[in-house]
GROMACS .gro file of C-alpha atoms in nm:
model
  502
    1UNK     CA    1   3.144  -1.552   3.926
    2UNK     CA    2   3.077  -1.695   3.589
    3UNK     CA    3   3.318  -1.865   3.354
    4UNK     CA    4   3.407  -1.711   3.028
    5UNK     CA    5   3.677  -1.717   2.755
    6UNK     CA    6   3.884  -1.437   2.657
    7UNK     CA    7   3.744  -1.148   2.472
    8UNK     CA    8   3.953  -1.040   2.186
    9UNK     CA    9   3.928  -0.700   2.036
   10UNK     CA   10   4.191  -0.746   1.769
   11UNK     CA   11   4.100  -0.698   1.408
   12UNK     CA   12   4.225  -0.587   1.083
   13UNK     CA   13   3.946  -0.550   0.859
   14UNK     CA   14   3.875  -0.212   0.673
   15UNK     CA   15   3.532  -0.041   0.809
   16UNK     CA   16   3.285   0.046   0.575
   17UNK     CA   17   3.121   0.362   0.654
   18UNK     CA   18   2.837   0.331   0.418
   19UNK     CA   19   2.506   0.227   0.582
   20UNK     CA   20   2.372  -0.085   0.432
   21UNK     CA   21   2.014  -0.113   0.321
   22UNK     CA   22   1.804  -0.364   0.504
   23UNK     CA   23   1.769  -0.692   0.294
   24UNK     CA   24   1.428  -0.760   0.150
   25UNK     CA   25   1.222  -1.019   0.350
   26UNK     CA   26   1.321  -1.381   0.252
   27UNK     CA   27   1.290  -1.710   0.408
   28UNK     CA   28   1.667  -1.787   0.364
   29UNK     CA   29   1.857  -1.552   0.601
   30UNK     CA   30   2.122  -1.328   0.446
   31UNK     CA   31   2.492  -1.415   0.519
   32UNK     CA   32   2.547  -1.175   0.799
   33UNK     CA   33   2.239  -1.327   0.971
   34UNK     CA   34   2.350  -1.680   0.966
   35UNK     CA   35   2.434  -1.869   1.280
   36UNK     CA   36   2.777  -1.826   1.467
   37UNK     CA   37   2.968  -2.172   1.430
   38UNK     CA   38   3.006  -2.183   1.811
   39UNK     CA   39   2.653  -2.136   1.883
   40UNK     CA   40   2.346  -2.365   1.839
   41UNK     CA   41   2.057  -2.251   1.648
   42UNK     CA   42   1.811  -2.013   1.829
   43UNK     CA   43   1.537  -2.209   2.024
   44UNK     CA   44   1.212  -2.044   1.913
   45UNK     CA   45   0.891  -2.144   2.105
   46UNK     CA   46   0.698  -2.227   1.774
   47UNK     CA   47   0.416  -2.407   1.973
   48UNK     CA   48   0.337  -2.061   2.158
   49UNK     CA   49   0.327  -1.901   1.810
   50UNK     CA   50   0.106  -2.157   1.677
   51UNK     CA   51  -0.136  -2.137   1.979
   52UNK     CA   52  -0.163  -1.757   1.986
   53UNK     CA   53  -0.180  -1.647   1.606
   54UNK     CA   54  -0.410  -1.373   1.669
   55UNK     CA   55  -0.237  -1.238   1.982
   56UNK     CA   56   0.103  -1.250   1.805
   57UNK     CA   57  -0.034  -1.093   1.485
   58UNK     CA   58  -0.191  -0.805   1.686
   59UNK     CA   59   0.137  -0.751   1.889
   60UNK     CA   60   0.340  -0.740   1.582
   61UNK     CA   61   0.124  -0.472   1.416
   62UNK     CA   62   0.107  -0.258   1.753
   63UNK     CA   63   0.500  -0.258   1.746
   64UNK     CA   64   0.519  -0.201   1.368
   65UNK     CA   65   0.746  -0.510   1.327
   66UNK     CA   66   0.872  -0.532   0.969
   67UNK     CA   67   0.673  -0.858   0.905
   68UNK     CA   68   0.474  -0.920   0.574
   69UNK     CA   69   0.107  -0.972   0.579
   70UNK     CA   70   0.010  -1.340   0.714
   71UNK     CA   71   0.346  -1.382   0.832
   72UNK     CA   72   0.268  -1.553   1.176
   73UNK     CA   73  -0.017  -1.750   1.024
   74UNK     CA   74   0.243  -1.881   0.775
   75UNK     CA   75   0.483  -1.972   1.089
   76UNK     CA   76   0.195  -2.159   1.250
   77UNK     CA   77   0.133  -2.363   0.925
   78UNK     CA   78   0.487  -2.443   0.856
   79UNK     CA   79   0.526  -2.559   1.235
   80UNK     CA   80   0.237  -2.795   1.139
   81UNK     CA   81   0.397  -2.920   0.851
   82UNK     CA   82   0.734  -2.947   1.036
   83UNK     CA   83   0.571  -3.178   1.288
   84UNK     CA   84   0.434  -3.389   1.027
   85UNK     CA   85   0.737  -3.440   0.838
   86UNK     CA   86   0.912  -3.489   1.173
   87UNK     CA   87   0.669  -3.771   1.277
   88UNK     CA   88   0.690  -3.916   0.915
   89UNK     CA   89   1.089  -3.922   0.928
   90UNK     CA   90   1.069  -4.074   1.300
   91UNK     CA   91   0.825  -4.336   1.183
   92UNK     CA   92   1.056  -4.437   0.869
   93UNK     CA   93   1.364  -4.435   1.079
   94UNK     CA   94   1.189  -4.663   1.323
   95UNK     CA   95   1.081  -4.884   1.032
   96UNK     CA   96   1.459  -4.890   0.904
   97UNK     CA   97   1.580  -5.023   1.254
   98UNK     CA   98   1.321  -5.295   1.235
   99UNK     CA   99   1.417  -5.387   0.900
  100UNK     CA  100   1.782  -5.404   1.021
  101UNK     CA  101   1.685  -5.635   1.257
  102UNK     CA  102   1.510  -5.832   1.006
  103UNK     CA  103   1.834  -5.872   0.808
  104UNK     CA  104   2.036  -5.978   1.086
  105UNK     CA  105   1.779  -6.250   1.176
  106UNK     CA  106   1.769  -6.373   0.821
  107UNK     CA  107   2.135  -6.382   0.795
  108UNK     CA  108   2.161  -6.575   1.125
  109UNK     CA  109   1.900  -6.815   0.971
  110UNK     CA  110   2.076  -6.852   0.643
  111UNK     CA  111   1.743  -6.739   0.483
  112UNK     CA  112   1.871  -6.583   0.151
  113UNK     CA  113   1.518  -6.500   0.018
  114UNK     CA  114   1.421  -6.320   0.303
  115UNK     CA  115   1.743  -6.127   0.341
  116UNK     CA  116   1.711  -6.009  -0.030
  117UNK     CA  117   1.356  -5.905   0.062
  118UNK     CA  118   1.462  -5.709   0.359
  119UNK     CA  119   1.760  -5.542   0.189
  120UNK     CA  120   1.545  -5.413  -0.084
  121UNK     CA  121   1.305  -5.278   0.175
  122UNK     CA  122   1.616  -5.119   0.363
  123UNK     CA  123   1.733  -4.944   0.051
  124UNK     CA  124   1.377  -4.801  -0.020
  125UNK     CA  125   1.354  -4.692   0.336
  126UNK     CA  126   1.709  -4.533   0.324
  127UNK     CA  127   1.584  -4.335   0.014
  128UNK     CA  128   1.290  -4.213   0.194
  129UNK     CA  129   1.477  -4.124   0.496
  130UNK     CA  130   1.719  -3.916   0.302
  131UNK     CA  131   1.434  -3.739   0.126
  132UNK     CA  132   1.242  -3.659   0.453
  133UNK     CA  133   1.577  -3.559   0.626
  134UNK     CA  134   1.612  -3.298   0.343
  135UNK     CA  135   1.249  -3.168   0.371
  136UNK     CA  136   1.273  -3.149   0.723
  137UNK     CA  137   1.587  -2.951   0.726
  138UNK     CA  138   1.456  -2.721   0.459
  139UNK     CA  139   1.135  -2.643   0.636
  140UNK     CA  140   1.301  -2.607   0.970
  141UNK     CA  141   1.537  -2.343   0.831
  142UNK     CA  142   1.273  -2.151   0.668
  143UNK     CA  143   1.054  -2.168   0.983
  144UNK     CA  144   1.364  -2.039   1.197
  145UNK     CA  145   1.414  -1.751   0.953
  146UNK     CA  146   1.037  -1.657   0.963
  147UNK     CA  147   1.008  -1.693   1.332
  148UNK     CA  148   1.311  -1.481   1.403
  149UNK     CA  149   1.145  -1.178   1.280
  150UNK     CA  150   0.871  -1.209   1.523
  151UNK     CA  151   0.920  -0.938   1.797
  152UNK     CA  152   0.883  -1.024   2.178
  153UNK     CA  153   0.569  -1.010   2.363
  154UNK     CA  154   0.448  -0.668   2.508
  155UNK     CA  155   0.389  -0.583   2.880
  156UNK     CA  156  -0.003  -0.543   2.915
  157UNK     CA  157   0.047  -0.186   3.052
  158UNK     CA  158   0.280  -0.059   2.783
  159UNK     CA  159   0.107   0.222   2.593
  160UNK     CA  160  -0.014   0.157   2.232
  161UNK     CA  161   0.099   0.363   1.948
  162UNK     CA  162   0.418   0.571   1.848
  163UNK     CA  163   0.669   0.782   2.056
  164UNK     CA  164   0.403   1.046   2.123
  165UNK     CA  165   0.179   0.799   2.315
  166UNK     CA  166   0.461   0.750   2.583
  167UNK     CA  167   0.327   0.808   2.940
  168UNK     CA  168   0.511   1.015   3.207
  169UNK     CA  169   0.525   0.808   3.523
  170UNK     CA  170   0.766   1.020   3.713
  171UNK     CA  171   0.909   1.379   3.706
  172UNK     CA  172   1.243   1.431   3.916
  173UNK     CA  173   1.499   1.700   3.985
  174UNK     CA  174   1.479   2.085   3.986
  175UNK     CA  175   1.213   2.254   3.791
  176UNK     CA  176   1.301   2.286   3.423
  177UNK     CA  177   1.449   2.640   3.332
  178UNK     CA  178   1.286   2.816   3.031
  179UNK     CA  179   1.384   2.728   2.702
  180UNK     CA  180   1.667   2.971   2.580
  181UNK     CA  181   1.859   2.936   2.225
  182UNK     CA  182   2.143   3.125   2.395
  183UNK     CA  183   2.206   2.800   2.597
  184UNK     CA  184   2.252   2.589   2.278
  185UNK     CA  185   2.516   2.351   2.349
  186UNK     CA  186   2.686   2.397   1.998
  187UNK     CA  187   2.733   2.769   2.080
  188UNK     CA  188   2.839   2.702   2.444
  189UNK     CA  189   3.126   2.456   2.296
  190UNK     CA  190   3.249   2.701   2.058
  191UNK     CA  191   3.281   2.975   2.295
  192UNK     CA  192   3.454   2.774   2.555
  193UNK     CA  193   3.638   2.554   2.274
  194UNK     CA  194   3.487   2.220   2.405
  195UNK     CA  195   3.383   2.078   2.051
  196UNK     CA  196   3.533   2.056   1.705
  197UNK     CA  197   3.280   1.944   1.450
  198UNK     CA  198   3.471   2.089   1.140
  199UNK     CA  199   3.800   1.881   1.204
  200UNK     CA  200   3.583   1.569   1.255
  201UNK     CA  201   3.385   1.642   0.936
  202UNK     CA  202   3.723   1.668   0.743
  203UNK     CA  203   3.853   1.349   0.917
  204UNK     CA  204   3.557   1.113   0.929
  205UNK     CA  205   3.223   1.286   0.797
  206UNK     CA  206   2.917   1.441   0.974
  207UNK     CA  207   2.796   1.340   1.274
  208UNK     CA  208   3.127   1.268   1.418
  209UNK     CA  209   3.317   1.498   1.664
  210UNK     CA  210   3.620   1.572   1.880
  211UNK     CA  211   3.560   1.652   2.256
  212UNK     CA  212   3.801   1.910   2.365
  213UNK     CA  213   3.963   2.050   2.706
  214UNK     CA  214   3.704   2.033   2.981
  215UNK     CA  215   3.455   1.837   2.758
  216UNK     CA  216   3.705   1.555   2.729
  217UNK     CA  217   3.757   1.550   3.088
  218UNK     CA  218   3.388   1.568   3.164
  219UNK     CA  219   3.338   1.256   2.947
  220UNK     CA  220   3.603   1.068   3.158
  221UNK     CA  221   3.449   1.203   3.497
  222UNK     CA  222   3.097   1.088   3.370
  223UNK     CA  223   3.206   0.711   3.299
  224UNK     CA  224   3.391   0.695   3.625
  225UNK     CA  225   3.103   0.832   3.833
  226UNK     CA  226   2.859   0.601   3.672
  227UNK     CA  227   3.078   0.290   3.705
  228UNK     CA  228   3.114   0.402   4.071
  229UNK     CA  229   2.750   0.404   4.128
  230UNK     CA  230   2.704   0.071   3.968
  231UNK     CA  231   3.000  -0.067   4.163
  232UNK     CA  232   2.848   0.017   4.479
  233UNK     CA  233   2.510  -0.166   4.377
  234UNK     CA  234   2.714  -0.485   4.321
  235UNK     CA  235   2.777  -0.467   3.948
  236UNK     CA  236   3.083  -0.627   3.813
  237UNK     CA  237   3.282  -0.395   3.591
  238UNK     CA  238   3.353  -0.480   3.229
  239UNK     CA  239   3.547  -0.325   2.934
  240UNK     CA  240   3.358  -0.468   2.614
  241UNK     CA  241   3.498  -0.524   2.262
  242UNK     CA  242   3.342  -0.281   2.023
  243UNK     CA  243   3.343  -0.539   1.744
  244UNK     CA  244   3.103  -0.824   1.740
  245UNK     CA  245   2.995  -1.100   1.518
  246UNK     CA  246   2.668  -0.982   1.302
  247UNK     CA  247   2.513  -1.307   1.434
  248UNK     CA  248   2.548  -1.213   1.793
  249UNK     CA  249   2.403  -0.868   1.720
  250UNK     CA  250   2.101  -1.013   1.521
  251UNK     CA  251   2.058  -1.253   1.819
  252UNK     CA  252   2.028  -0.975   2.036
  253UNK     CA  253   1.754  -0.812   1.844
  254UNK     CA  254   1.944  -0.510   1.732
  255UNK     CA  255   1.763  -0.450   1.427
  256UNK     CA  256   1.652  -0.106   1.262
  257UNK     CA  257   1.370   0.094   1.403
  258UNK     CA  258   1.372   0.335   1.101
  259UNK     CA  259   1.008   0.303   0.957
  260UNK     CA  260   1.083   0.442   0.619
  261UNK     CA  261   0.998   0.257   0.293
  262UNK     CA  262   1.371   0.162   0.277
  263UNK     CA  263   1.487   0.161   0.629
  264UNK     CA  264   1.867   0.217   0.694
  265UNK     CA  265   2.068  -0.043   0.863
  266UNK     CA  266   2.165   0.061   1.219
  267UNK     CA  267   2.501  -0.114   1.217
  268UNK     CA  268   2.854  -0.064   1.037
  269UNK     CA  269   2.962  -0.401   0.868
  270UNK     CA  270   3.323  -0.448   0.854
  271UNK     CA  271   3.498  -0.589   0.520
  272UNK     CA  272   3.627  -0.947   0.635
  273UNK     CA  273   3.757  -1.235   0.410
  274UNK     CA  274   3.498  -1.456   0.253
  275UNK     CA  275   3.566  -1.754   0.477
  276UNK     CA  276   3.578  -1.536   0.799
  277UNK     CA  277   3.262  -1.448   1.022
  278UNK     CA  278   3.082  -1.118   0.942
  279UNK     CA  279   3.175  -0.852   1.191
  280UNK     CA  280   3.001  -0.521   1.277
  281UNK     CA  281   3.064  -0.235   1.517
  282UNK     CA  282   2.877  -0.284   1.820
  283UNK     CA  283   2.578  -0.067   1.826
  284UNK     CA  284   2.544  -0.083   2.224
  285UNK     CA  285   2.767  -0.277   2.490
  286UNK     CA  286   2.446  -0.467   2.553
  287UNK     CA  287   2.537  -0.691   2.261
  288UNK     CA  288   2.876  -0.797   2.391
  289UNK     CA  289   2.766  -0.821   2.747
  290UNK     CA  290   2.488  -1.056   2.651
  291UNK     CA  291   2.724  -1.242   2.426
  292UNK     CA  292   2.939  -1.316   2.747
  293UNK     CA  293   2.657  -1.536   2.887
  294UNK     CA  294   2.565  -1.717   2.534
  295UNK     CA  295   2.544  -2.105   2.533
  296UNK     CA  296   2.590  -2.139   2.914
  297UNK     CA  297   2.402  -2.305   3.196
  298UNK     CA  298   2.383  -2.157   3.540
  299UNK     CA  299   2.248  -2.262   3.877
  300UNK     CA  300   1.974  -2.065   3.985
  301UNK     CA  301   2.158  -2.004   4.333
  302UNK     CA  302   2.424  -1.776   4.115
  303UNK     CA  303   2.138  -1.577   3.970
  304UNK     CA  304   2.102  -1.264   3.916
  305UNK     CA  305   2.407  -1.165   3.725
  306UNK     CA  306   2.479  -0.791   3.723
  307UNK     CA  307   2.738  -0.639   3.511
  308UNK     CA  308   2.833  -0.286   3.418
  309UNK     CA  309   2.999  -0.256   3.066
  310UNK     CA  310   3.220   0.038   2.936
  311UNK     CA  311   3.242   0.062   2.552
  312UNK     CA  312   3.152   0.274   2.243
  313UNK     CA  313   2.832   0.267   2.058
  314UNK     CA  314   2.834   0.290   1.676
  315UNK     CA  315   2.496   0.404   1.493
  316UNK     CA  316   2.516   0.420   1.116
  317UNK     CA  317   2.180   0.603   1.086
  318UNK     CA  318   2.273   0.901   1.313
  319UNK     CA  319   2.199   1.161   1.019
  320UNK     CA  320   1.859   1.036   0.955
  321UNK     CA  321   1.643   1.252   1.163
  322UNK     CA  322   1.683   1.612   1.071
  323UNK     CA  323   1.705   1.850   1.354
  324UNK     CA  324   1.825   1.590   1.593
  325UNK     CA  325   2.165   1.597   1.408
  326UNK     CA  326   2.269   1.914   1.544
  327UNK     CA  327   2.581   1.903   1.748
  328UNK     CA  328   2.603   1.606   1.993
  329UNK     CA  329   2.251   1.506   2.003
  330UNK     CA  330   2.245   1.231   1.746
  331UNK     CA  331   2.605   1.096   1.647
  332UNK     CA  332   2.771   0.788   1.471
  333UNK     CA  333   2.988   0.713   1.782
  334UNK     CA  334   2.973   0.765   2.170
  335UNK     CA  335   3.101   0.641   2.479
  336UNK     CA  336   2.848   0.464   2.689
  337UNK     CA  337   2.826   0.284   3.031
  338UNK     CA  338   2.570  -0.002   3.029
  339UNK     CA  339   2.404  -0.196   3.306
  340UNK     CA  340   2.340  -0.563   3.211
  341UNK     CA  341   2.144  -0.838   3.421
  342UNK     CA  342   2.069  -1.192   3.406
  343UNK     CA  343   1.765  -1.322   3.613
  344UNK     CA  344   1.555  -1.630   3.657
  345UNK     CA  345   1.230  -1.593   3.475
  346UNK     CA  346   1.045  -1.472   3.781
  347UNK     CA  347   1.290  -1.210   3.884
  348UNK     CA  348   1.313  -0.981   3.573
  349UNK     CA  349   1.027  -0.733   3.673
  350UNK     CA  350   1.208  -0.675   4.017
  351UNK     CA  351   1.536  -0.629   3.836
  352UNK     CA  352   1.387  -0.388   3.607
  353UNK     CA  353   1.285  -0.173   3.899
  354UNK     CA  354   1.660  -0.196   4.049
  355UNK     CA  355   1.792  -0.069   3.716
  356UNK     CA  356   1.543   0.224   3.713
  357UNK     CA  357   1.625   0.304   4.059
  358UNK     CA  358   2.015   0.313   3.962
  359UNK     CA  359   1.958   0.518   3.657
  360UNK     CA  360   1.754   0.767   3.870
  361UNK     CA  361   2.030   0.780   4.126
  362UNK     CA  362   2.288   0.887   3.870
  363UNK     CA  363   2.061   1.159   3.716
  364UNK     CA  364   1.971   1.294   4.080
  365UNK     CA  365   2.340   1.305   4.162
  366UNK     CA  366   2.385   1.529   3.842
  367UNK     CA  367   2.094   1.769   3.960
  368UNK     CA  368   1.940   1.745   3.632
  369UNK     CA  369   1.550   1.796   3.541
  370UNK     CA  370   1.432   1.454   3.393
  371UNK     CA  371   1.127   1.261   3.346
  372UNK     CA  372   1.055   0.886   3.345
  373UNK     CA  373   0.834   0.744   3.059
  374UNK     CA  374   0.669   0.426   2.969
  375UNK     CA  375   0.745   0.361   2.621
  376UNK     CA  376   0.484   0.279   2.386
  377UNK     CA  377   0.471  -0.034   2.145
  378UNK     CA  378   0.621   0.141   1.834
  379UNK     CA  379   0.945   0.218   2.037
  380UNK     CA  380   1.003  -0.121   2.196
  381UNK     CA  381   1.235  -0.258   1.914
  382UNK     CA  382   1.250  -0.622   1.873
  383UNK     CA  383   1.358  -0.762   2.203
  384UNK     CA  384   1.208  -0.541   2.484
  385UNK     CA  385   0.889  -0.660   2.665
  386UNK     CA  386   0.876  -0.346   2.834
  387UNK     CA  387   1.069  -0.032   2.808
  388UNK     CA  388   1.137   0.275   3.011
  389UNK     CA  389   1.321   0.595   2.900
  390UNK     CA  390   1.450   0.889   3.082
  391UNK     CA  391   1.458   1.239   2.926
  392UNK     CA  392   1.660   1.513   3.042
  393UNK     CA  393   1.553   1.891   3.013
  394UNK     CA  394   1.779   2.051   2.767
  395UNK     CA  395   1.694   2.419   2.746
  396UNK     CA  396   1.907   2.525   2.452
  397UNK     CA  397   1.730   2.265   2.239
  398UNK     CA  398   1.409   2.392   2.388
  399UNK     CA  399   1.295   2.007   2.441
  400UNK     CA  400   1.339   1.695   2.650
  401UNK     CA  401   1.604   1.460   2.519
  402UNK     CA  402   1.633   1.076   2.595
  403UNK     CA  403   1.968   1.029   2.796
  404UNK     CA  404   1.890   0.665   2.945
  405UNK     CA  405   1.659   0.363   2.852
  406UNK     CA  406   1.608   0.048   3.036
  407UNK     CA  407   1.444  -0.269   2.881
  408UNK     CA  408   1.318  -0.585   3.004
  409UNK     CA  409   1.391  -0.832   2.719
  410UNK     CA  410   1.240  -1.154   2.917
  411UNK     CA  411   1.364  -1.472   2.722
  412UNK     CA  412   1.385  -1.315   2.382
  413UNK     CA  413   1.773  -1.289   2.394
  414UNK     CA  414   1.809  -1.599   2.611
  415UNK     CA  415   1.644  -1.842   2.365
  416UNK     CA  416   1.839  -1.676   2.075
  417UNK     CA  417   2.172  -1.694   2.273
  418UNK     CA  418   2.111  -2.025   2.467
  419UNK     CA  419   2.119  -1.872   2.811
  420UNK     CA  420   1.969  -2.127   3.053
  421UNK     CA  421   1.963  -2.203   3.433
  422UNK     CA  422   1.879  -2.489   3.664
  423UNK     CA  423   1.600  -2.447   3.895
  424UNK     CA  424   1.663  -2.575   4.258
  425UNK     CA  425   1.516  -2.926   4.264
  426UNK     CA  426   1.168  -2.950   4.405
  427UNK     CA  427   1.107  -3.074   4.772
  428UNK     CA  428   0.902  -3.397   4.828
  429UNK     CA  429   0.608  -3.386   5.085
  430UNK     CA  430   0.827  -3.474   5.372
  431UNK     CA  431   1.062  -3.187   5.277
  432UNK     CA  432   1.346  -3.404   5.139
  433UNK     CA  433   1.502  -3.343   4.796
  434UNK     CA  434   1.414  -3.623   4.557
  435UNK     CA  435   1.686  -3.821   4.371
  436UNK     CA  436   1.841  -3.685   4.055
  437UNK     CA  437   1.708  -3.968   3.842
  438UNK     CA  438   1.358  -3.880   3.915
  439UNK     CA  439   1.391  -3.513   3.844
  440UNK     CA  440   1.338  -3.464   3.450
  441UNK     CA  441   1.246  -3.080   3.434
  442UNK     CA  442   1.356  -2.898   3.126
  443UNK     CA  443   1.620  -2.618   3.169
  444UNK     CA  444   1.428  -2.288   3.162
  445UNK     CA  445   1.567  -1.996   2.959
  446UNK     CA  446   1.696  -1.697   3.179
  447UNK     CA  447   1.561  -1.343   3.121
  448UNK     CA  448   1.810  -1.049   3.045
  449UNK     CA  449   1.773  -0.677   3.107
  450UNK     CA  450   1.976  -0.386   2.989
  451UNK     CA  451   1.986  -0.029   3.075
  452UNK     CA  452   2.199   0.286   3.019
  453UNK     CA  453   2.411   0.426   3.288
  454UNK     CA  454   2.539   0.702   3.099
  455UNK     CA  455   2.538   0.792   2.736
  456UNK     CA  456   2.806   1.059   2.748
  457UNK     CA  457   2.727   1.297   2.462
  458UNK     CA  458   2.373   1.362   2.558
  459UNK     CA  459   2.445   1.407   2.920
  460UNK     CA  460   2.725   1.646   2.832
  461UNK     CA  461   2.436   1.862   2.621
  462UNK     CA  462   2.217   1.849   2.940
  463UNK     CA  463   2.506   1.944   3.172
  464UNK     CA  464   2.616   2.230   2.958
  465UNK     CA  465   2.287   2.374   2.856
  466UNK     CA  466   2.142   2.367   3.223
  467UNK     CA  467   2.457   2.476   3.375
  468UNK     CA  468   2.586   2.748   3.145
  469UNK     CA  469   2.656   3.081   3.321
  470UNK     CA  470   2.531   3.376   3.092
  471UNK     CA  471   2.646   3.751   3.137
  472UNK     CA  472   2.444   4.054   3.099
  473UNK     CA  473   2.494   4.036   2.700
  474UNK     CA  474   2.371   3.658   2.700
  475UNK     CA  475   2.730   3.524   2.626
  476UNK     CA  476   2.836   3.214   2.804
  477UNK     CA  477   3.122   3.281   3.072
  478UNK     CA  478   3.146   2.952   3.261
  479UNK     CA  479   2.960   2.629   3.329
  480UNK     CA  480   2.830   2.503   3.641
  481UNK     CA  481   2.884   2.130   3.716
  482UNK     CA  482   2.774   1.932   3.991
  483UNK     CA  483   3.001   1.854   4.291
  484UNK     CA  484   2.925   1.480   4.229
  485UNK     CA  485   3.167   1.475   3.944
  486UNK     CA  486   3.444   1.668   4.117
  487UNK     CA  487   3.615   1.342   4.273
  488UNK     CA  488   3.634   1.201   3.930
  489UNK     CA  489   3.768   1.491   3.763
  490UNK     CA  490   4.114   1.417   3.632
  491UNK     CA  491   4.245   1.760   3.524
  492UNK     CA  492   4.337   2.057   3.739
  493UNK     CA  493   4.073   2.213   3.962
  494UNK     CA  494   4.137   2.547   3.835
  495UNK     CA  495   4.247   2.522   3.488
  496UNK     CA  496   4.099   2.787   3.244
  497UNK     CA  497   3.881   2.888   3.525
  498UNK     CA  498   3.559   2.809   3.328
  499UNK     CA  499   3.401   2.537   3.567
  500UNK     CA  500   3.214   2.636   3.893
  501UNK     CA  501   3.147   2.341   4.112
  502UNK     CA  502   2.803   2.355   4.265
   0.00000   0.00000   0.00000
């Protein structure tokens, strides 16, 4: 299908479980944001930024991007300066080539005086070229660092504002049951011995957990169920490394969305030897999946690529949102099945619709009440052009909770990771393909999309709180689970007799 090198998950550094604070804005990228040696620098469309300053500035404001005032104006000015310096550099290089010819001609004619004049001019030009090269390199580095902080463009239909401005575009599944604190998933898990938060707190800390008994089997069933749905839709299964280079994560746009004065970094950084690349625990399988396609050129006929990855997600900021930290809702580590696609630039919107349909089919199979939201600008992150969330009803929590999301990142990630493709050659008026030498079209950047198939802990919450069977005293006795999961249940069908398949 596509070529790739081996993906190694072996590593020996010690993990630091202290969330790093975001570094202050600087023109020089911090060490963990510097490029991977194997990848070229990101290819940012500076011209588009310079020609759309107002649009890009308003977009950054609407998305609450962490940019200082006037940053996009500054990028445009620096781009103008960069082009001027580059033109000067090219002119000096051309002049140096001409002087080189003068030196050769003077040598051939045995004209010592002309040769000395030309050598002096060559020395002067060499000094000027060296200075200009240094200036161009410095301006280019600062320009790139500034431009990398600019978020992707936004779909014109995306709502403006914070999370509360999300627009419900579909409501699916059975009618939501009334909110009921007796259906709280933590109480259910304690009653049925499905969850151990206390031991996890001792072993690791808060917002970590052990799944026990049927809850552990439920995780396995959910991951296999989601994988089976994706495979039937033509996706290639992949298990992903949980550790990635920080540069790859940054190129994917995995940046903090915490809007506090000193936002917490989302990622866990690993302590590595000074000469080694900085590594992080992957925040989502999207990152290693995107990295598989980095620095590759594909034929358009091979697109789209559809892959489904099974991995773990690590989030350092799990404890930052108060009530959401209870139980399994917001945790530091969870198992996740991720859908990922690479398309031609004209096919990404159709692929987004396809991913949404797959997500809906997974939730429909679980029999959960859920709704589909068109997410507003402040919830899009750095990379998403448009984002849909799906929220399941959780009666024990008394609220809807996000269980999946899907994002169209257009060429944001592809430009940073160098994912390109060759368009089919155009036809002549007589219907024939022109010769290769007459075709000079640039290689376009692909579009990338990602979507959650299952994020296990939150689906466990939704299934337990909606499926709990309560006795007359309001105590849970069993849990109803959808028959859809039964073929993927690896434990005994009877077991402790707390599961009722429906």
